[in-house]
CSV table of C-alpha atoms in Angstrom, one decimal:
chain,number,residue,atom,x,y,z
Y,29,MET,CA,54.3,34.9,107.2
Y,30,SER,CA,57.3,32.6,107.2
Y,31,MET,CA,61.1,32.7,107.9
Y,32,GLN,CA,63.9,30.7,106.3
Y,33,VAL,CA,67.3,30.5,108.1
Y,34,GLU,CA,70.5,30.2,106.1
Y,35,LYS,CA,73.6,29.9,108.3
Y,36,LEU,CA,76.8,31.5,107.1
Y,37,GLU,CA,80.4,31.4,108.1
Y,38,LYS,CA,81.6,32.8,111.5
Y,39,ASN,CA,78.2,32.6,113.2
Y,40,MET,CA,76.4,34.9,110.7
Y,41,ALA,CA,73.0,34.0,109.2
Y,42,LYS,CA,70.6,35.3,106.6
Y,43,LEU,CA,67.0,35.3,107.7
Y,44,THR,CA,64.6,35.4,104.7
Y,45,ILE,CA,61.2,36.7,106.0
Y,46,GLU,CA,58.1,36.6,103.7
Y,47,VAL,CA,55.1,38.7,104.5
Y,48,SER,CA,51.8,37.8,102.7
Y,49,ALA,CA,50.4,40.0,100.0
Y,50,GLU,CA,47.4,40.7,102.1
Y,51,GLU,CA,49.6,42.0,105.0
Y,52,PHE,CA,51.7,44.1,102.7
Y,53,GLU,CA,48.5,45.6,101.2
Y,54,LYS,CA,47.4,46.5,104.8
Y,55,ALA,CA,50.8,48.1,105.4
Y,56,CYS,CA,50.5,50.2,102.2
Y,57,ASN,CA,47.0,51.4,103.3
Y,58,GLU,CA,48.4,52.3,106.7
Y,59,ALA,CA,51.2,54.3,105.1
Y,60,TYR,CA,48.6,56.1,102.9
Y,61,ASN,CA,46.5,56.9,106.0
Y,62,ASN,CA,49.6,58.2,107.8
Y,63,ASN,CA,50.3,60.6,105.0
Y,64,LYS,CA,47.0,61.6,103.4
Y,65,SER,CA,46.6,64.7,105.5
Y,66,LYS,CA,49.8,66.1,103.9
Y,67,ILE,CA,48.7,65.4,100.3
Y,68,SER,CA,47.2,68.2,98.1
Y,69,VAL,CA,45.7,67.6,94.7
Y,70,PRO,CA,43.6,70.2,92.7
Y,71,GLY,CA,39.9,69.4,92.9
Y,72,PHE,CA,40.2,67.5,96.2
Y,73,ARG,CA,40.1,68.8,99.8
Y,74,LYS,CA,43.4,68.2,101.7
Y,75,GLY,CA,43.4,64.8,103.2
Y,76,LYS,CA,40.6,63.6,101.0
Y,77,VAL,CA,42.6,62.5,97.9
Y,78,PRO,CA,41.9,58.8,97.2
Y,79,ARG,CA,44.8,56.4,97.5
Y,80,GLN,CA,44.3,55.2,93.9
Y,81,MET,CA,44.6,58.9,92.6
Y,82,VAL,CA,47.8,59.4,94.6
Y,83,GLU,CA,49.3,56.2,93.2
Y,84,LYS,CA,48.3,57.1,89.7
Y,85,MET,CA,50.0,60.5,90.0
Y,86,TYR,CA,53.2,59.4,91.8
Y,87,GLY,CA,53.5,55.8,90.8
Y,88,PRO,CA,52.3,52.6,92.6
Y,89,GLY,CA,55.4,52.6,94.8
Y,90,VAL,CA,54.7,55.9,96.4
Y,91,PHE,CA,53.9,54.3,99.8
Y,92,TYR,CA,56.3,51.3,99.5
Y,93,GLU,CA,59.1,52.6,101.6
Y,94,GLU,CA,57.0,53.3,104.6
Y,95,ALA,CA,54.9,50.1,104.1
Y,96,ALA,CA,58.2,48.1,104.1
Y,97,ASP,CA,59.2,49.8,107.4
Y,98,ILE,CA,55.8,48.9,108.8
Y,99,CYS,CA,56.1,45.2,107.7
Y,100,ILE,CA,59.6,44.9,109.0
Y,101,ARG,CA,58.7,46.5,112.3
Y,102,ASN,CA,55.7,44.2,112.7
Y,103,THR,CA,57.3,40.9,111.8
Y,104,TYR,CA,61.1,40.9,112.5
Y,105,GLY,CA,60.9,40.7,116.3
Y,106,GLU,CA,58.1,38.2,116.3
Y,107,GLU,CA,59.8,35.9,113.8
Y,108,VAL,CA,63.2,36.0,115.5
Y,109,GLU,CA,61.8,35.6,119.1
Y,110,GLY,CA,59.5,32.8,117.9
Y,111,ASN,CA,62.4,30.7,116.5
Y,112,LYS,CA,63.9,28.7,119.3
Y,113,GLU,CA,66.7,27.3,117.1
Y,114,ILE,CA,68.6,30.7,116.8
Y,115,GLU,CA,69.6,33.5,119.1
Y,116,VAL,CA,70.3,36.8,117.3
Y,117,VAL,CA,73.0,38.9,119.0
Y,118,SER,CA,73.3,41.9,116.6
Y,119,ARG,CA,71.3,44.5,114.8
Y,120,PRO,CA,69.9,43.2,111.5
Y,121,GLU,CA,71.2,44.5,108.2
Y,122,ILE,CA,68.0,44.6,106.1
Y,123,GLU,CA,67.7,44.1,102.3
Y,124,VAL,CA,64.3,44.1,100.6
Y,125,THR,CA,64.3,41.5,97.9
Y,126,GLN,CA,60.7,41.6,96.7
Y,127,ILE,CA,58.2,44.5,96.9
Y,128,GLU,CA,55.4,44.6,94.3
Y,129,LYS,CA,51.7,45.2,94.3
Y,130,GLY,CA,49.7,42.0,94.7
Y,131,LYS,CA,52.8,39.9,95.7
Y,132,SER,CA,54.2,38.9,99.1
Y,133,PHE,CA,56.8,41.2,100.6
Y,134,ILE,CA,60.1,39.6,101.1
Y,135,TYR,CA,63.2,40.9,102.9
Y,136,VAL,CA,66.5,39.4,104.1
Y,137,ALA,CA,68.0,40.2,107.6
Y,138,THR,CA,71.7,39.5,107.9
Y,139,VAL,CA,72.5,38.9,111.6
Y,140,ALA,CA,75.0,37.5,114.0
Y,141,LEU,CA,74.1,34.4,115.9
Y,142,LYS,CA,75.2,33.6,119.4
Y,143,PRO,CA,78.3,31.4,119.0
Y,144,GLU,CA,78.8,28.1,120.6
Y,145,VAL,CA,81.4,27.9,123.3
Y,146,LYS,CA,83.7,24.9,123.8
Y,147,LEU,CA,84.9,25.1,127.3
Y,148,GLY,CA,88.5,24.2,128.1
Y,149,LYS,CA,89.7,24.0,131.7
Y,150,TYR,CA,87.6,26.1,134.0
Y,151,LYS,CA,87.8,24.0,137.2
Y,152,GLY,CA,91.1,24.2,139.0
Y,153,VAL,CA,92.7,27.0,136.8
Y,154,LYS,CA,95.9,28.4,138.2
Y,155,ILE,CA,96.0,32.0,139.1
Y,156,GLU,CA,98.4,34.3,140.9
Y,157,LYS,CA,97.7,34.7,144.6
Y,158,VAL,CA,96.0,37.9,145.6
Y,159,GLU,CA,97.6,39.6,148.6
Y,160,THR,CA,95.3,40.8,151.4
Y,161,GLU,CA,97.8,41.8,154.1
Y,162,VAL,CA,97.4,45.3,155.4
Y,163,THR,CA,100.8,47.0,156.0
Y,164,ASP,CA,101.7,50.0,158.1
Y,165,ALA,CA,102.3,51.8,154.8
Y,166,ASP,CA,98.6,51.2,153.8
Y,167,VAL,CA,97.4,52.7,157.1
Y,168,ASP,CA,99.8,55.7,156.7
Y,169,ALA,CA,98.4,56.3,153.2
Y,170,GLU,CA,94.9,56.5,154.6
Y,171,ILE,CA,96.0,58.9,157.3
Y,172,GLU,CA,97.7,61.0,154.6
Y,173,LYS,CA,94.4,61.2,152.7
Y,174,GLU,CA,92.7,62.4,155.8
Y,175,ARG,CA,95.4,65.0,156.4
Y,176,LYS,CA,95.0,66.3,152.8
Y,177,ALA,CA,91.2,66.4,153.2
Y,178,ASN,CA,91.7,68.6,156.3
Y,179,SER,CA,94.5,70.7,155.0
Y,180,ARG,CA,94.4,74.5,154.6
Y,181,THR,CA,95.8,76.7,151.9
Y,182,ILE,CA,98.1,79.6,153.0
Y,183,VAL,CA,99.6,82.5,151.0
Y,184,VAL,CA,103.4,82.5,150.8
Y,185,GLU,CA,105.3,85.8,150.2
Y,186,ASP,CA,108.8,85.1,151.5
Y,187,ARG,CA,110.1,82.5,149.1
Y,188,ALA,CA,110.2,81.3,145.5
Y,189,VAL,CA,108.0,78.7,143.9
Y,190,LYS,CA,108.7,75.1,144.8
Y,191,ASP,CA,107.2,71.7,143.7
Y,192,GLY,CA,103.6,71.2,144.9
Y,193,ASP,CA,102.8,74.9,145.2
Y,194,ILE,CA,99.6,76.4,144.0
Y,195,THR,CA,100.6,79.4,141.8
Y,196,VAL,CA,98.6,82.1,140.0
Y,197,ILE,CA,100.4,83.1,136.8
Y,198,ASP,CA,100.2,85.3,133.7
Y,199,PHE,CA,101.6,83.7,130.5
Y,200,GLU,CA,101.9,84.2,126.8
Y,201,GLY,CA,103.3,81.6,124.3
Y,202,PHE,CA,105.3,82.3,121.2
Y,203,VAL,CA,106.5,80.1,118.3
Y,204,ASP,CA,109.3,81.5,116.2
Y,205,GLY,CA,108.7,84.9,117.9
Y,206,VAL,CA,105.0,85.0,117.1
Y,207,ALA,CA,102.2,84.8,119.7
Y,208,PHE,CA,99.8,81.9,118.9
Y,209,GLU,CA,96.1,81.7,119.4
Y,210,GLY,CA,95.0,80.2,122.8
Y,211,GLY,CA,98.5,80.6,124.3
Y,212,LYS,CA,97.7,83.5,126.6
Y,213,GLY,CA,96.3,83.5,130.1
Y,214,GLU,CA,96.0,85.9,133.1
Y,215,ASN,CA,95.8,85.0,136.7
Y,216,TYR,CA,95.7,81.4,135.8
Y,217,PRO,CA,95.7,78.9,138.8
Y,218,LEU,CA,98.4,76.2,138.3
Y,219,THR,CA,99.5,73.6,140.8
Y,220,ILE,CA,103.2,72.8,140.2
Y,221,GLY,CA,103.6,69.0,139.5
Y,222,SER,CA,99.9,68.5,138.5
Y,223,GLY,CA,100.9,67.8,134.9
Y,224,GLN,CA,98.2,70.2,133.7
Y,225,PHE,CA,100.5,71.9,131.2
Y,226,ILE,CA,102.6,70.3,128.5
Y,227,PRO,CA,105.7,68.4,129.8
Y,228,GLY,CA,108.5,70.5,131.0
Y,229,PHE,CA,106.5,73.7,131.6
Y,230,GLU,CA,105.7,73.4,135.3
Y,231,GLU,CA,109.2,72.3,136.4
Y,232,GLN,CA,110.7,75.5,134.9
Y,233,LEU,CA,108.6,77.6,137.2
Y,234,ILE,CA,110.3,76.1,140.3
Y,235,GLY,CA,112.5,78.9,141.7
Y,236,ALA,CA,110.5,81.7,140.1
Y,237,GLU,CA,109.9,84.7,142.4
Y,238,ILE,CA,106.6,86.7,142.8
Y,239,GLY,CA,106.4,89.6,140.4
Y,240,LYS,CA,109.4,88.6,138.3
Y,241,ASP,CA,109.3,87.5,134.7
Y,242,VAL,CA,110.5,84.1,133.7
Y,243,GLU,CA,110.9,82.4,130.3
Y,244,VAL,CA,109.8,78.8,129.9
Y,245,ASN,CA,111.1,76.8,126.9
Y,246,VAL,CA,109.1,73.8,125.8
Y,247,THR,CA,108.4,71.6,122.8
Y,248,PHE,CA,104.9,70.6,122.0
Y,249,PRO,CA,104.3,66.8,121.7
Y,250,GLU,CA,104.2,65.4,118.2
Y,251,ASP,CA,100.6,64.2,118.8
Y,252,TYR,CA,99.4,67.6,120.3
Y,253,GLN,CA,95.8,68.2,119.5
Y,254,ALA,CA,96.4,71.5,117.8
Y,255,GLU,CA,98.2,70.3,114.6
Y,256,GLU,CA,99.8,73.7,113.9
Y,257,LEU,CA,101.7,73.5,117.2
Y,258,ALA,CA,102.5,69.8,117.2
Y,259,GLY,CA,106.3,69.2,117.5
Y,260,LYS,CA,107.0,72.9,117.6
Y,261,ALA,CA,109.4,74.6,120.0
Y,262,ALA,CA,107.8,77.4,122.0
Y,263,VAL,CA,108.7,80.1,124.5
Y,264,PHE,CA,106.3,81.1,127.2
Y,265,LYS,CA,106.8,84.5,128.9
Y,266,CYS,CA,105.4,84.0,132.4
Y,267,LYS,CA,105.0,86.0,135.6
Y,268,VAL,CA,104.1,84.6,139.0
Y,269,ASN,CA,101.5,86.7,140.7
Y,270,GLU,CA,100.8,84.6,143.8
Y,271,ILE,CA,102.2,81.5,145.6
Y,272,LYS,CA,100.1,79.4,147.9
Y,273,GLU,CA,101.0,76.2,149.8
Y,274,THR,CA,99.0,73.5,151.4
Y,275,GLU,CA,99.5,73.1,155.2
Y,276,LEU,CA,98.7,69.7,156.6
Y,277,PRO,CA,97.6,69.1,160.2
Y,278,GLU,CA,99.8,67.2,162.6
Y,279,VAL,CA,98.9,63.6,163.3
Y,280,ASP,CA,98.2,63.6,167.0
Y,281,ASP,CA,95.5,62.5,169.4
Y,282,GLU,CA,93.6,65.8,168.9
Y,283,PHE,CA,93.5,65.3,165.2
Y,284,ALA,CA,92.4,61.7,165.6
Y,285,SER,CA,89.5,62.7,167.8
Y,286,GLU,CA,88.4,65.3,165.2
Y,287,VAL,CA,88.3,63.1,162.2
Y,288,SER,CA,87.3,59.7,163.8
Y,289,ASP,CA,85.3,58.2,166.6
Y,290,PHE,CA,88.5,57.6,168.7
Y,291,ASP,CA,90.4,59.6,171.2
Y,292,THR,CA,93.9,58.4,170.3
Y,293,VAL,CA,96.0,57.9,167.1
Y,294,ALA,CA,96.7,54.3,168.2
Y,295,GLU,CA,92.9,53.5,168.4
Y,296,TRP,CA,92.3,55.2,165.1
Y,297,LYS,CA,95.0,53.3,163.4
Y,298,GLU,CA,93.7,50.0,164.7
Y,299,ASP,CA,90.2,50.8,163.3
Y,300,LEU,CA,91.7,51.9,160.0
Y,301,LYS,CA,93.6,48.6,159.8
Y,302,LYS,CA,90.5,46.6,160.4
Y,303,ALA,CA,88.5,48.6,157.7
Y,304,LEU,CA,91.3,48.2,155.2
Y,305,ALA,CA,91.4,44.5,155.8
Y,306,GLU,CA,87.7,44.2,155.0
Y,307,LYS,CA,88.2,46.4,151.9
Y,308,LYS,CA,91.1,44.3,150.7
Y,309,GLU,CA,89.3,41.1,151.2
Y,310,ALA,CA,86.4,42.3,149.1
Y,311,GLN,CA,88.8,43.6,146.4
Y,312,ALA,CA,90.7,40.3,146.5
Y,313,LYS,CA,87.5,38.3,146.0
Y,314,ASP,CA,86.7,40.4,142.9
Y,315,GLU,CA,90.2,40.2,141.6
Y,316,LYS,CA,90.3,36.4,142.1
Y,317,GLU,CA,87.1,36.0,140.2
Y,318,THR,CA,88.4,38.2,137.4
Y,319,LYS,CA,91.7,36.3,137.1
Y,320,ALA,CA,90.0,32.9,137.3
Y,321,LEU,CA,87.5,33.9,134.6
Y,322,GLU,CA,90.3,35.2,132.4
Y,323,ALA,CA,92.0,31.9,132.7
Y,324,ALA,CA,88.8,30.1,131.8
Y,325,ILE,CA,88.3,32.4,128.8
Y,326,ASP,CA,91.9,31.6,127.6
Y,327,GLY,CA,91.1,27.9,127.6
Y,328,ALA,CA,87.8,28.2,125.8
Y,329,GLU,CA,87.1,28.2,122.1
Y,330,MET,CA,84.5,30.5,120.5
Y,331,ASP,CA,84.1,32.2,117.2
Y,332,ILE,CA,82.7,35.7,117.9
Y,333,PRO,CA,81.3,37.5,114.9
Y,334,ASP,CA,82.3,41.1,114.3
Y,335,ALA,CA,78.7,42.2,114.2
Y,336,MET,CA,78.2,41.0,117.8
Y,337,VAL,CA,81.2,43.1,119.0
Y,338,GLU,CA,79.8,46.1,117.0
Y,339,TYR,CA,76.5,45.7,118.7
Y,340,GLU,CA,78.1,45.5,122.2
Y,341,CYS,CA,80.1,48.7,121.3
Y,342,GLU,CA,76.9,50.5,120.4
Y,343,ASN,CA,75.3,49.4,123.7
Y,344,MET,CA,78.3,50.6,125.7
Y,345,ILE,CA,78.2,54.0,123.9
Y,346,ASN,CA,74.5,54.3,124.6
Y,347,ASP,CA,75.1,53.6,128.3
Y,348,TYR,CA,78.0,56.1,128.3
Y,349,ALA,CA,75.9,58.8,126.6
Y,350,MET,CA,73.2,58.3,129.2
Y,351,ARG,CA,75.7,58.8,132.0
Y,352,LEU,CA,77.0,62.0,130.2
Y,353,ARG,CA,73.4,63.3,130.0
Y,354,GLN,CA,73.0,62.9,133.7
Y,355,GLN,CA,76.0,65.3,134.0
Y,356,GLY,CA,74.5,67.7,131.6
Y,357,LEU,CA,76.7,66.8,128.6
Y,358,SER,CA,75.7,65.3,125.3
Y,359,ILE,CA,77.8,62.6,123.5
Y,360,ASP,CA,78.3,65.1,120.6
Y,361,GLN,CA,79.8,67.7,123.0
Y,362,TYR,CA,82.0,65.0,124.6
Y,363,MET,CA,83.4,64.1,121.1
Y,364,MET,CA,83.9,67.7,120.3
Y,365,PHE,CA,85.9,68.3,123.5
Y,366,THR,CA,88.0,65.2,123.0
Y,367,GLY,CA,88.4,65.5,119.3
Y,368,MET,CA,87.1,62.0,118.7
Y,369,ASP,CA,84.5,60.8,116.2
Y,370,MET,CA,82.1,57.9,116.6
Y,371,ASN,CA,84.4,55.5,114.9
Y,372,GLY,CA,87.2,56.5,117.2
Y,373,LEU,CA,85.0,56.0,120.2
Y,374,LYS,CA,84.0,52.6,119.0
Y,375,ASP,CA,87.7,51.6,118.4
Y,376,GLN,CA,88.4,52.7,122.0
Y,377,MET,CA,85.6,50.6,123.4
Y,378,ARG,CA,86.0,47.5,121.1
Y,379,PRO,CA,88.6,45.6,123.4
Y,380,GLN,CA,86.3,46.0,126.4
Y,381,ALA,CA,83.3,45.0,124.3
Y,382,LEU,CA,85.0,41.8,123.2
Y,383,LYS,CA,86.1,41.0,126.7
Y,384,THR,CA,82.5,41.5,128.0
Y,385,ILE,CA,81.2,39.2,125.4
Y,386,GLN,CA,83.8,36.5,126.1
Y,387,SER,CA,83.1,36.7,129.8
Y,388,ARG,CA,79.3,36.4,129.4
Y,389,LEU,CA,79.6,33.5,126.9
Y,390,VAL,CA,81.9,31.5,129.1
Y,391,LEU,CA,79.9,32.1,132.2
Y,392,GLU,CA,76.7,31.0,130.4
Y,393,ALA,CA,78.5,27.9,129.3
Y,394,VAL,CA,79.6,27.1,132.8
Y,395,VAL,CA,76.0,27.7,134.1
Y,396,GLU,CA,74.8,25.1,131.6
Y,397,ALA,CA,77.7,22.6,132.2
Y,398,GLU,CA,77.3,22.8,136.0
Y,399,LYS,CA,73.5,23.0,135.9
Y,400,ILE,CA,73.6,26.2,138.1
Y,401,GLU,CA,70.2,27.6,139.0
Y,402,ALA,CA,68.9,30.6,141.0
Y,403,THR,CA,66.8,29.7,144.0
Y,404,ASP,CA,63.7,31.6,145.1
Y,405,ALA,CA,65.7,32.8,148.2
Y,406,GLU,CA,68.4,34.3,146.0
Y,407,ILE,CA,65.9,36.1,143.8
Y,408,ASP,CA,64.2,37.5,146.9
Y,409,GLU,CA,67.7,38.7,148.1
Y,410,GLU,CA,68.3,40.5,144.9
Y,411,ILE,CA,64.8,42.1,145.1
Y,412,ALA,CA,65.6,43.2,148.7
Y,413,LYS,CA,68.8,44.9,147.5
Y,414,MET,CA,66.8,46.7,144.8
Y,415,ALA,CA,64.3,47.8,147.4
Y,416,GLU,CA,66.9,49.2,149.7
Y,417,MET,CA,68.6,51.0,146.8
Y,418,TYR,CA,65.5,52.7,145.6
Y,419,GLY,CA,63.8,53.2,149.0
Y,420,MET,CA,60.9,50.9,148.1
Y,421,GLU,CA,59.1,47.9,149.6
Y,422,ALA,CA,60.4,44.6,148.3
Y,423,ASP,CA,56.8,43.2,147.9
Y,424,LYS,CA,55.9,46.2,145.7
Y,425,ILE,CA,58.9,45.6,143.4
Y,426,LYS,CA,58.1,41.9,143.2
Y,427,ASP,CA,54.5,42.6,142.2
Y,428,THR,CA,55.5,45.0,139.4
Y,429,MET,CA,58.1,42.6,137.9
Y,430,GLY,CA,57.0,40.7,134.8
Y,431,ASP,CA,58.2,37.3,133.8
Y,432,ARG,CA,60.9,38.8,131.5
Y,433,GLU,CA,62.4,40.9,134.4
Y,434,LYS,CA,62.4,37.9,136.7
Y,435,GLU,CA,64.0,35.8,134.0
Y,436,LEU,CA,66.8,38.4,133.5
Y,437,MET,CA,67.3,38.6,137.3
Y,438,SER,CA,67.6,34.9,137.6
Y,439,LYS,CA,70.1,34.8,134.7
Y,440,ASP,CA,72.2,37.5,136.4
Y,441,VAL,CA,72.2,35.5,139.7
Y,442,CYS,CA,73.3,32.3,137.8
Y,443,LEU,CA,76.2,34.2,136.0
Y,444,ARG,CA,77.4,35.5,139.4
Y,445,LYS,CA,77.3,32.1,140.9
Y,446,ALA,CA,79.2,30.7,137.9
Y,447,ALA,CA,81.9,33.3,138.4
Y,448,GLU,CA,82.1,32.5,142.1
Y,449,PHE,CA,82.3,28.8,141.2
Y,450,ILE,CA,85.2,29.2,138.9
Y,451,ALA,CA,87.1,31.3,141.5
Y,452,ALA,CA,86.3,28.9,144.3
Y,453,GLU,CA,87.8,26.0,142.2
Y,454,ALA,CA,90.9,28.0,141.2
Y,455,LYS,CA,94.3,27.2,142.6
Y,456,GLU,CA,96.3,30.2,143.8
Y,457,GLY,CA,100.1,30.3,143.6
Y,458,LYS,CA,103.0,32.7,143.2
């Protein structure tokens, strides 16, 4: 078994991998054994037809496709990982170039290689100063959130609809005087100002009275999901069945004692201000690292192959699909609900995929340039965080980790330290 590497433009490469005739013959025999129980030939018991007989009846290449898959599966990863001169960063595009009885099996894998990064300025980059001051408005906003969380909904009977009300309505939509499919609803809950309906609909319900009919005139957006309605003028005949409003509690010492550990509003506000300051400091640290890294990326040179971006998109979609499954939704259902296909989803994720790759490559280059390493104490700290997260003992996690897992954890620590290094060296200004 051998591999030849031919480097192409834009960090692409062709890997020509040759598998010996003996190994290919073993793969053919494995393919035969995998399928012999399904083969029926008159005069032979099922599963007992000799391989030579099957090949005579169906041709010598009857098992080649599966044998090729076996050879590729058994050799590709071993050859790629064993070659220290290249680092493959995409899925391979496979082309079989020789497959014949008694000869070696040869295939070509076209792949993207990790691009080299030429760092520009990454120490002392200029970034906009991140504000961390906590204002009275910030504190008031937190208090408003708490008021809404402790609000109650009351039924209103003595006035018309106003902005912010929770209404219950009947409606039916018409285009050119004809009712359209999906345009009718009864006892539908609608919060005025939520933007739940198409633009202009909710505002026209302001002033409507309970039990009285009202006409709402709107135009569907040009990019509306139902093509037969896109850009069309419509009339909705509506009736308001119920009006509710949200009643917020007064901000006084009694309310403060109910929602916090303090007896007075003044004490509560002081604690909120302290908590917000800590939150803003943490956010500012993250934002500073992001801005400094973006500046370092802008100054770097790297030629990222399209196949590498495509591979990152696929990984992101797989991660997203896994999160959807945890919510009881499949990726196919998600695309059906959003009207998006797989290509559209990839297009949506491609900018973030490119940014992720650029960030990782630059940080890896900084790790190398600054000779950044992860200490044993830092690795132990990461393991302790994992132990706390999963409710396990740190020693047990450490014992179950293999060299590969430890290497990945060490790399993550180094990348984080590189990001912190770039941010620490950055110069903030207005």
